[in-house]
Coordinates of C-alpha atoms in Angstrom, one line a residue:
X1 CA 0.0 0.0 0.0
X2 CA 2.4 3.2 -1.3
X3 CA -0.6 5.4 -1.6
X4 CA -2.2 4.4 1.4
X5 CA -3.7 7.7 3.7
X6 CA -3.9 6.3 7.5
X7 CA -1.3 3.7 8.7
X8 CA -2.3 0.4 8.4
X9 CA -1.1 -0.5 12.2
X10 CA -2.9 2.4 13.4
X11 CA -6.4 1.5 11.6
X12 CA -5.6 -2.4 13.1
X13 CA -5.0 -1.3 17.0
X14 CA -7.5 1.1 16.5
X15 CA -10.0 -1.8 16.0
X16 CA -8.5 -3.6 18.6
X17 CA -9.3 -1.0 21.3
X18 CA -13.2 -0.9 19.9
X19 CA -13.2 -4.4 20.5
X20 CA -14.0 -4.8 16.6
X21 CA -12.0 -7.5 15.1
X22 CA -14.3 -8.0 11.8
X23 CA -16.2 -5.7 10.6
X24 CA -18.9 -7.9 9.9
X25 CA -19.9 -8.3 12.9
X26 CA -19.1 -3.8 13.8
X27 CA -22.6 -2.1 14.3
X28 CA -22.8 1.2 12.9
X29 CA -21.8 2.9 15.7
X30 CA -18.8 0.9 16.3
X31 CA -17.7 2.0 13.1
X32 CA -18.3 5.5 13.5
X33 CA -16.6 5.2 17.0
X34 CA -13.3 3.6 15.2
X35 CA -13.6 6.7 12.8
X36 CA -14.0 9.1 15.1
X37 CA -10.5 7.7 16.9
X38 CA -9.3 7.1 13.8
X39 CA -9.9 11.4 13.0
X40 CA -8.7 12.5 16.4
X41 CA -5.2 10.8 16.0
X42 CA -4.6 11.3 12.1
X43 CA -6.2 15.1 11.9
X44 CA -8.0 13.9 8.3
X45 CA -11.3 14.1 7.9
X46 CA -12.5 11.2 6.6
X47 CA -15.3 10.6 3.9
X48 CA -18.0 9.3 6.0
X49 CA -20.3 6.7 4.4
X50 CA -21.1 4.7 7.5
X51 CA -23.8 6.8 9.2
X52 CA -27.4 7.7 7.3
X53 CA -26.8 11.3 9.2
X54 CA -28.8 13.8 7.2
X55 CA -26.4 16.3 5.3
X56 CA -28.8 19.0 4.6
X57 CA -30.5 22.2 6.8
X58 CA -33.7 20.5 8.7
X59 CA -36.8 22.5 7.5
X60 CA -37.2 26.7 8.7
X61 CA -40.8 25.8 8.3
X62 CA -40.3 23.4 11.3
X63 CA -37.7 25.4 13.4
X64 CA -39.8 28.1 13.7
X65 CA -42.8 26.2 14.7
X66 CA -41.1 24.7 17.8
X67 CA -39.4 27.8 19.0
X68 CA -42.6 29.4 19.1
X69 CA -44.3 26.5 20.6
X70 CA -41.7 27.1 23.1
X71 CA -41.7 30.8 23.8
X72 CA -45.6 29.9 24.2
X73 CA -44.4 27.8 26.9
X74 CA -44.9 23.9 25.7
X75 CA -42.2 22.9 27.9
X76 CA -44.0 23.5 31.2
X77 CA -46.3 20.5 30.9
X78 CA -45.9 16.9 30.5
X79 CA -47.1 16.0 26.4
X80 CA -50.2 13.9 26.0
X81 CA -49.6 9.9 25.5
X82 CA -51.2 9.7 22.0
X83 CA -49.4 13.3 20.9
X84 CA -50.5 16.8 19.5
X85 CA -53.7 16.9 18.5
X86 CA -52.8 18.8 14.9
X87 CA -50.1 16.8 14.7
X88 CA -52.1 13.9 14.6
X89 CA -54.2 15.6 11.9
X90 CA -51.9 16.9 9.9
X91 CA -50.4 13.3 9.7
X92 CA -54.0 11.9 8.8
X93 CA -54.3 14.4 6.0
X94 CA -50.6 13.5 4.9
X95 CA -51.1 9.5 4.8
X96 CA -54.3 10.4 2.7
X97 CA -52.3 13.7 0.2
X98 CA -49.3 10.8 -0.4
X99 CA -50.3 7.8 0.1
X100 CA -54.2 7.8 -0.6
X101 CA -54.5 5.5 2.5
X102 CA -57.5 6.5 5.1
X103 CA -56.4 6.4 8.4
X104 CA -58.1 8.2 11.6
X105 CA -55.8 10.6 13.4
X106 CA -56.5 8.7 16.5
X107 CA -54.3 5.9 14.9
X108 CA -50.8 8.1 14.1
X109 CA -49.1 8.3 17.4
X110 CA -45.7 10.2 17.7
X111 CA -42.8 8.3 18.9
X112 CA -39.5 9.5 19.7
X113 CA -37.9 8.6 16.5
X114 CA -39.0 5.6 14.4
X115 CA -37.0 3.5 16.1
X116 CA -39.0 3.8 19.3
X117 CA -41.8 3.3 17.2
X118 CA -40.3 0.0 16.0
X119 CA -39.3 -0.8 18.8
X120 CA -42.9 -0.8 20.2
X121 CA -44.2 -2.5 18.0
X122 CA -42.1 -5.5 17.9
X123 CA -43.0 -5.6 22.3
X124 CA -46.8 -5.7 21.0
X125 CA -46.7 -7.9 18.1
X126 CA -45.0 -10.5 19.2
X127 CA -47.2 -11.0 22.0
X128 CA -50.5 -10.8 20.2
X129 CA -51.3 -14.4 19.4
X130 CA -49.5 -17.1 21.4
X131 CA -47.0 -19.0 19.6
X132 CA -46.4 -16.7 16.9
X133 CA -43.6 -14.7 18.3
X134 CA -41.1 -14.4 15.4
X135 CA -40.4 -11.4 13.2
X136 CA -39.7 -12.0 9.7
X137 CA -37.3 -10.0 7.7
X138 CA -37.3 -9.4 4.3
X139 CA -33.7 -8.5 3.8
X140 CA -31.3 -6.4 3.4
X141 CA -32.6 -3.6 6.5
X142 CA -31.4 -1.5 9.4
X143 CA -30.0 -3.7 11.6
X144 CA -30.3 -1.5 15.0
X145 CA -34.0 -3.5 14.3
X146 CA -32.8 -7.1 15.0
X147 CA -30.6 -5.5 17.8
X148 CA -34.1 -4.2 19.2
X149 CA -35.7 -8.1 19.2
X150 CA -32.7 -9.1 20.6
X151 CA -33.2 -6.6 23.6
X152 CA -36.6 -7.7 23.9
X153 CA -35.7 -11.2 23.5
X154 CA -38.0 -12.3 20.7
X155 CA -36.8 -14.8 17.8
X156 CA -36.0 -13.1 14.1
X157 CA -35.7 -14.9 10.6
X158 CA -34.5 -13.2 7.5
X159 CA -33.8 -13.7 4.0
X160 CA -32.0 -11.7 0.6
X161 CA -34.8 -10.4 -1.6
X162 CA -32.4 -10.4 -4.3
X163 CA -33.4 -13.5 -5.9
X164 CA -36.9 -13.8 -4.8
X165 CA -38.4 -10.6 -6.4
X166 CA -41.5 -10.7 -8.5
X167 CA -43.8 -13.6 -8.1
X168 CA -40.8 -15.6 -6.4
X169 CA -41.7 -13.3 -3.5
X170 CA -44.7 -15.6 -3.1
X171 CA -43.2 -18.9 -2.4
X172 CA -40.6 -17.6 -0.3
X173 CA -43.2 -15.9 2.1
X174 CA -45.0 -18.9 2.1
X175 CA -42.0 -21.0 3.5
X176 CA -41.8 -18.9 6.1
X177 CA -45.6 -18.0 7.1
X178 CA -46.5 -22.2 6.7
X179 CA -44.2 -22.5 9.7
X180 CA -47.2 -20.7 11.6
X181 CA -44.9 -18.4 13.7
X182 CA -44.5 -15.5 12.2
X183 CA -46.4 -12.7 14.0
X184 CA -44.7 -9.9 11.8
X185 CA -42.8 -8.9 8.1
X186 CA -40.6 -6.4 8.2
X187 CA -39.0 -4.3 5.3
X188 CA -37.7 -1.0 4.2
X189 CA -39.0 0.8 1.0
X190 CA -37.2 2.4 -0.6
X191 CA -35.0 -0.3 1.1
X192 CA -32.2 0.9 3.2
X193 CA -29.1 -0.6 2.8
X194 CA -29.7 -1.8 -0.9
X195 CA -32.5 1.6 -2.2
X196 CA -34.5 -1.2 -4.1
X197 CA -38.5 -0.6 -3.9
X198 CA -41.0 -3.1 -4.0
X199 CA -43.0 -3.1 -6.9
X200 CA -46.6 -2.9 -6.5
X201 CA -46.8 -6.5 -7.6
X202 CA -44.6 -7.5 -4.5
X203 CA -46.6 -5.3 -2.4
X204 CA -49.6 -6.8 -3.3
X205 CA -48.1 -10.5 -2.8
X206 CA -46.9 -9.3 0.6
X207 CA -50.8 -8.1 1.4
X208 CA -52.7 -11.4 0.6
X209 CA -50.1 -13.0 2.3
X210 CA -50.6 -10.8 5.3
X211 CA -54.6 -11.2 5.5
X212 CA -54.3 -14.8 4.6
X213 CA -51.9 -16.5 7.1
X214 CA -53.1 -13.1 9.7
X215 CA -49.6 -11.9 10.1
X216 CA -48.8 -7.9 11.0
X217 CA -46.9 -6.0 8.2
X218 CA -44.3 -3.5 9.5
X219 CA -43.5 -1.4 7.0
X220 CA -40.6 1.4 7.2
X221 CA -41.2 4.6 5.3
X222 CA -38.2 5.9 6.9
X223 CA -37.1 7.3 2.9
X224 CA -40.3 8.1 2.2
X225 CA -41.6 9.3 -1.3
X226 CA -37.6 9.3 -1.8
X227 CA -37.2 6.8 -5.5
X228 CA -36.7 9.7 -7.3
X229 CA -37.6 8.1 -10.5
X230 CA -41.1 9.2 -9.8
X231 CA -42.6 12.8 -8.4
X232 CA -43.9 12.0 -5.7
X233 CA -44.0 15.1 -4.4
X234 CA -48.0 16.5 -5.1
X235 CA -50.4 16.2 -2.6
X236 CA -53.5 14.7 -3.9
X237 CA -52.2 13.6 -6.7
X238 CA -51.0 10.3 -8.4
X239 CA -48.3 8.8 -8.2
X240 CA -48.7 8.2 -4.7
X241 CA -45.6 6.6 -2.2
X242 CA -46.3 2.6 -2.8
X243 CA -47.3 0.8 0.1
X244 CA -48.9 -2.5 1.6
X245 CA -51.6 -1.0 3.0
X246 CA -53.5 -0.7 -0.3
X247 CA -53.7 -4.8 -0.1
X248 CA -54.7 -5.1 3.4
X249 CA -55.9 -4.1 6.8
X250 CA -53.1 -5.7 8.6
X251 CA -50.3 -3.0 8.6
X252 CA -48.1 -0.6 10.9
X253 CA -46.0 1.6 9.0
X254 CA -43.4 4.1 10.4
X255 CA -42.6 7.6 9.2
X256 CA -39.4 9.5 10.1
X257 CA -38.8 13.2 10.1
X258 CA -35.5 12.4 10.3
X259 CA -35.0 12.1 6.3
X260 CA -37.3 13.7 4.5
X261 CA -37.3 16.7 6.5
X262 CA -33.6 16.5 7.8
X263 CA -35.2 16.9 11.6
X264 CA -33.2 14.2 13.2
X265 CA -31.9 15.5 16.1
X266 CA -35.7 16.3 17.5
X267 CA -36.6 12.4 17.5
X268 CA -40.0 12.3 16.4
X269 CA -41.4 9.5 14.3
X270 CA -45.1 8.7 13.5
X271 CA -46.7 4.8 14.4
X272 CA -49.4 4.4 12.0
X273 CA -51.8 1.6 12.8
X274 CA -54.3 0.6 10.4
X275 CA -58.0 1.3 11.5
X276 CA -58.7 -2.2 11.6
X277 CA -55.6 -3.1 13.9
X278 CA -56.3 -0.2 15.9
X279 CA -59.3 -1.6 17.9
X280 CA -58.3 -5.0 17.5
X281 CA -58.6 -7.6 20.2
X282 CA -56.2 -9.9 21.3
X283 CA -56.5 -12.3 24.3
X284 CA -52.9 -13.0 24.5
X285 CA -52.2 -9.1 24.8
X286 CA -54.1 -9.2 27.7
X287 CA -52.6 -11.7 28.9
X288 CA -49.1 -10.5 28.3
X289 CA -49.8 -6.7 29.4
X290 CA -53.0 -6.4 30.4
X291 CA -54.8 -4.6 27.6
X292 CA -56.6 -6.6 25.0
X293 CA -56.8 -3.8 22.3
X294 CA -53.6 -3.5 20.4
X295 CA -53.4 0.6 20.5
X296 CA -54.1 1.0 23.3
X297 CA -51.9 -1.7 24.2
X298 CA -48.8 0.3 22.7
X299 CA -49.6 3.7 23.8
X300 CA -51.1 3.3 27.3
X301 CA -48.6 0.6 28.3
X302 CA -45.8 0.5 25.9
X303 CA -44.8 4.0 25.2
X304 CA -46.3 5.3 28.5
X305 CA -43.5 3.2 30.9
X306 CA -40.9 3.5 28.4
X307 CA -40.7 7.6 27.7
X308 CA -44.2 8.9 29.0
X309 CA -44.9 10.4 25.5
X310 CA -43.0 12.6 23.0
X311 CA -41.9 16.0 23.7
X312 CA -44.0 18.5 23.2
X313 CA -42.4 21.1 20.6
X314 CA -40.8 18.6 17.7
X315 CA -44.3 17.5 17.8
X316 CA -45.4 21.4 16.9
X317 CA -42.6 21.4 14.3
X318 CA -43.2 18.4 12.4
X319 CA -46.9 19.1 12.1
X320 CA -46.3 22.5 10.7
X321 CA -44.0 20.9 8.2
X322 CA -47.1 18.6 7.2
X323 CA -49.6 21.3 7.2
X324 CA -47.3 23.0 4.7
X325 CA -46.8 20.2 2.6
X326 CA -50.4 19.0 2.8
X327 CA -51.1 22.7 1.3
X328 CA -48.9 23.0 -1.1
X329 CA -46.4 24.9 0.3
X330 CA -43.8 22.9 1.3
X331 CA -42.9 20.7 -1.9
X332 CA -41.1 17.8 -0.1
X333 CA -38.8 16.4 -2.7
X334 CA -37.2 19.6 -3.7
X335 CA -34.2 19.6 -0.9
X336 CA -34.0 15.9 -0.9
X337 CA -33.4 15.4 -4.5
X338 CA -29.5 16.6 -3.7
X339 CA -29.2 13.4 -2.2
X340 CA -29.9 11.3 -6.0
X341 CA -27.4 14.0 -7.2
X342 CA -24.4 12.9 -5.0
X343 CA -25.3 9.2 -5.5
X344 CA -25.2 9.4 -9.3
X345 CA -21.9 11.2 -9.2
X346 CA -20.6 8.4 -6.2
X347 CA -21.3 5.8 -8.0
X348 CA -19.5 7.0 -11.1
X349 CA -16.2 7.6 -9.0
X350 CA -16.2 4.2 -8.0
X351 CA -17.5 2.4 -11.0
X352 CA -14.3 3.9 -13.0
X353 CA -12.3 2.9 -10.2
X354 CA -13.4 -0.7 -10.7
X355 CA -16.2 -0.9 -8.2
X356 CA -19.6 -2.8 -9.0
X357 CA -22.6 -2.0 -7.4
X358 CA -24.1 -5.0 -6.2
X359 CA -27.8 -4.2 -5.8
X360 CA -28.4 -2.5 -9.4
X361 CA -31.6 -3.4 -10.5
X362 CA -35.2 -3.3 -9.6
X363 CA -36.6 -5.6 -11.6
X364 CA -35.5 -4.4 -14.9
X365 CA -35.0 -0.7 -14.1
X366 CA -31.6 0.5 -12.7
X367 CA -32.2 1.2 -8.9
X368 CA -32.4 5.1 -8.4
X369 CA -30.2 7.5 -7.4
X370 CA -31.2 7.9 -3.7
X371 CA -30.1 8.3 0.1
X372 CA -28.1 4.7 -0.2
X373 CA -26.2 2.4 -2.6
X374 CA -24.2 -0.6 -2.6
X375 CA -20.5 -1.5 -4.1
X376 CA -18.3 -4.2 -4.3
X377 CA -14.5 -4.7 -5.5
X378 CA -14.1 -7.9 -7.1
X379 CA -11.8 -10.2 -4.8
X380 CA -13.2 -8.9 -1.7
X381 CA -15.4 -9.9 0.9
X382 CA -17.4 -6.8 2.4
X383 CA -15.2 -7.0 5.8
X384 CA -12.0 -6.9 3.6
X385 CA -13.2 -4.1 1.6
X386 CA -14.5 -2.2 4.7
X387 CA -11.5 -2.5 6.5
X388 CA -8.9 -1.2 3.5
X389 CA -11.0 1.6 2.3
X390 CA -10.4 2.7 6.4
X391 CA -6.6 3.1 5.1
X392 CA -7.7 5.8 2.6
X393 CA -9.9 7.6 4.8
X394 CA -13.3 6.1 3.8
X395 CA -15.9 4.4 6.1
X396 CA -18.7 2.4 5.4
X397 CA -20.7 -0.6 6.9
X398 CA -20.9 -3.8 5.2
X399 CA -23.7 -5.5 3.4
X400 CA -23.5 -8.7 5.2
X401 CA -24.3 -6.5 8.8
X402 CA -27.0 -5.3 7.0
X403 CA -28.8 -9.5 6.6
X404 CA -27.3 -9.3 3.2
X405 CA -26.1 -12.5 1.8
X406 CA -23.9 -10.7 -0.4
X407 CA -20.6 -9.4 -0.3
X408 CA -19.8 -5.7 -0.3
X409 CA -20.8 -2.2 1.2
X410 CA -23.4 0.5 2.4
X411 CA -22.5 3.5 1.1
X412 CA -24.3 6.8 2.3
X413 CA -24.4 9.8 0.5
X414 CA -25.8 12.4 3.3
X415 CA -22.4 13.5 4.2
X416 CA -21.1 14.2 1.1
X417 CA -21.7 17.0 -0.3
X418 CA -20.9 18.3 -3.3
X419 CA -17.6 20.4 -2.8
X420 CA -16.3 16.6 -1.1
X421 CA -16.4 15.1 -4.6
X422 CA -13.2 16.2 -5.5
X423 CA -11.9 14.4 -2.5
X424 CA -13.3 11.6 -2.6
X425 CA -12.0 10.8 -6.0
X426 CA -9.0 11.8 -4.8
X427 CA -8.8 8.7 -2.5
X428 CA -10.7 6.3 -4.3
X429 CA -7.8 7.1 -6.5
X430 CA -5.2 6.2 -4.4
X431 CA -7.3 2.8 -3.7
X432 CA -7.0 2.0 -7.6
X433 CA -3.5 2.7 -8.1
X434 CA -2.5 0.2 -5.3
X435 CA -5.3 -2.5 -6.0
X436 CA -5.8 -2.8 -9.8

């Protein structure tokens, strides 16, 4: 390695002192705490691809909201369990401007972030029917979601969707779901770490499914509207953001602010239960936590012992952001789309320095230019890969952390901006001359 940026021993002991000796096996914030170290000794700045931190200003529309809700003194009291009344409207009205998907505002409950609002769902569905206890992933995902069932202490299953897509998806599920212990499917979409989207065919194989074998669909929106091969962007107006619950009445899915409106830091997600589940009845809930009804179940018992609600003024901000996108004033793809931008030009850099991107189609269409994509270098497990690209100043998580079965790397575009390209060629440069 002559062109090599950070010393090979140092990335090594590094490691070694984060208790990280494969980086399979590193979660994502192992691997930003060996960067981090990695920073503070060297004094370079490393291109940061390991962390799906936002990399753009969160909405004024938002910000201004919560600092008045503040000023009007918000923080005094203690927030209502099932949130902000307006918020909960605004999100109704959202649901229905971009998804054209009818749910009651009684059913949208903020959460503090959506990973709480996994989180609390996985504690409620697997307890609703006895015996079925076991979360099925359709894979690649965010793995901080298996960590979570591990921390509950609930079984998980998961499998590639990269050769199951289409009507394949069928069989699969049904290998699974004929098992009769699956109480949930889980999956991203667009998918985070691979930015495939299911196709409505899939989604519609993933419905029937649901209502036929009576298993929960969790669905993570956490990108949503974000395959920017589409404008999904008009409220009201088709093409809507796909999802499962146009094919049945047995879905949760999860909305982040975090993304789409770059309002991370506030933690405020949205748990959106079908009007069906809502009400629903389940002895062994009762059994479990003492509350039959599977809303009430989650916000009176669930989110009550574990944070006693959301705070009060991201909840003020995030549903002025809706009410201005439900309007017409807020067009919510517009800032986002920088993200597509960076990923085209990314994936260039690393496809002329030999690079392959391993999850490249949808189907037959190329997968968009989004928040995520994937690469690979021929000869390289993802571990391997990870671990050089460290000596050039690079990090990234691999796809195998992710549930993949295939070799290679997440890469995330939200920290680098544009005037980093020059850079990051720069160093993907130095990889090529010493590995080609």
């Amino acid at each position: 390695m002559q062109n090599n940026l950070i010393d090979k021993q140092l990335v090594d002991s590094t490691m070694a002192q984060c208790g990280v000796s494969n980086l399979d096996d590193a979660s994502i914030r192992d691997t930003v705490k060996i960067t981090n170290l990695l920073e503070k000794a060297t004094g370079e700045k490393f291109i940061r691809m390991e962390m799906g931190v936002p990399g753009l200003a969160p909405s004024r529309i938002g910000t201004e909201a919560e600092i008045n809700a503040l000023q009007q003194g918000v923080a005094q009291f203690y927030p209502m369990l099932e949130g902000y009344p307006e918020l909960s409207q605004e999100a109704s009205r959202f649901v229905k401007n971009f998804m054209d998907i009818d749910i009651r505002p009684e059913g949208i409950i903020p959460t503090v972030g959506a990973m709480q609002a996994s989180y609390v769902a996985f504690m409620a569905l697997t307890e609703c029917r006895q015996g079925k206890d076991t979360i099925l992933f359709i894979d690649p995902g965010f793995p901080v979601q298996k960590t979570q069932l591990e921390v509950i202490g609930k079984p998980y299953i998961t499998f590639d969707i990269y050769d199951y897509r289409g009507k394949k998806l069928e069989t699969k599920l049904r290998e699974y779901l004929d098992q009769g212990n699956i109480a949930g499917i889980v999956y991203s979409n667009p998918n985070n770490p691979s930015w495939v989207c299911l196709t409505e065919t899939e989604l519609q194989i993933i419905g029937k499914l649901a209502t036929e074998y009576d298993t929960i669909i969790l669905e993570d929106l956490a990108y949503f509207a974000m395959d920017f091969r589409k404008d999904l962007s008009r409220p009201g107006q088709a093409p809507f953001q796909p999802t499962v619950a146009k094919y049945t009445d047995n879905y949760i899915f999860m909305i982040s602010s975090s993304k789409l409106f770059s309002y991370a830091g506030q933690r405020l997600g949205l748990l959106c239960i079908s009007n069906t589940l809502f009400h629903k009845k389940y002895e062994h809930l009762k059994e479990r936590y003492k509350s039959e009804q599977l809303g009430y179940t989650i916000t009176y018992k669930l989110i009550y012992t574990q944070t006693s609600g959301t705070a009060h003024s991201p909840q003020h901000a995030v549903a002025a952001i809706l009410k201005a996108a439900n309007e017409g004033i807020l067009n919510i793809l517009t800032d986002v789309k920088e993200y597509g931008k960076r990923a085209e030009i990314m994936k260039k850099l690393y496809r002329e320095a030999g690079f392959k991107v391993v999850y490249d189609k949808d189907g037959t269409e190329d997968v968009a230019d989004g928040f995520y994509f994937t690469i690979m270098y021929p000869g390289m497990s993802g571990a391997e890969l990870a671990k050089e690209l460290l000596y050039y100043g690079i990090s990234s998580i691999t796809l195998k952390g992710c549930g993949s079965n295939r070799e290679g790397l997440r890469a995330c575009v939200s920290q680098i901006s544009l005037d980093k390209m020059a850079t990051l060629q720069e160093r993907i440069k130095r990889f090529e001359k010493d590995h080609r």
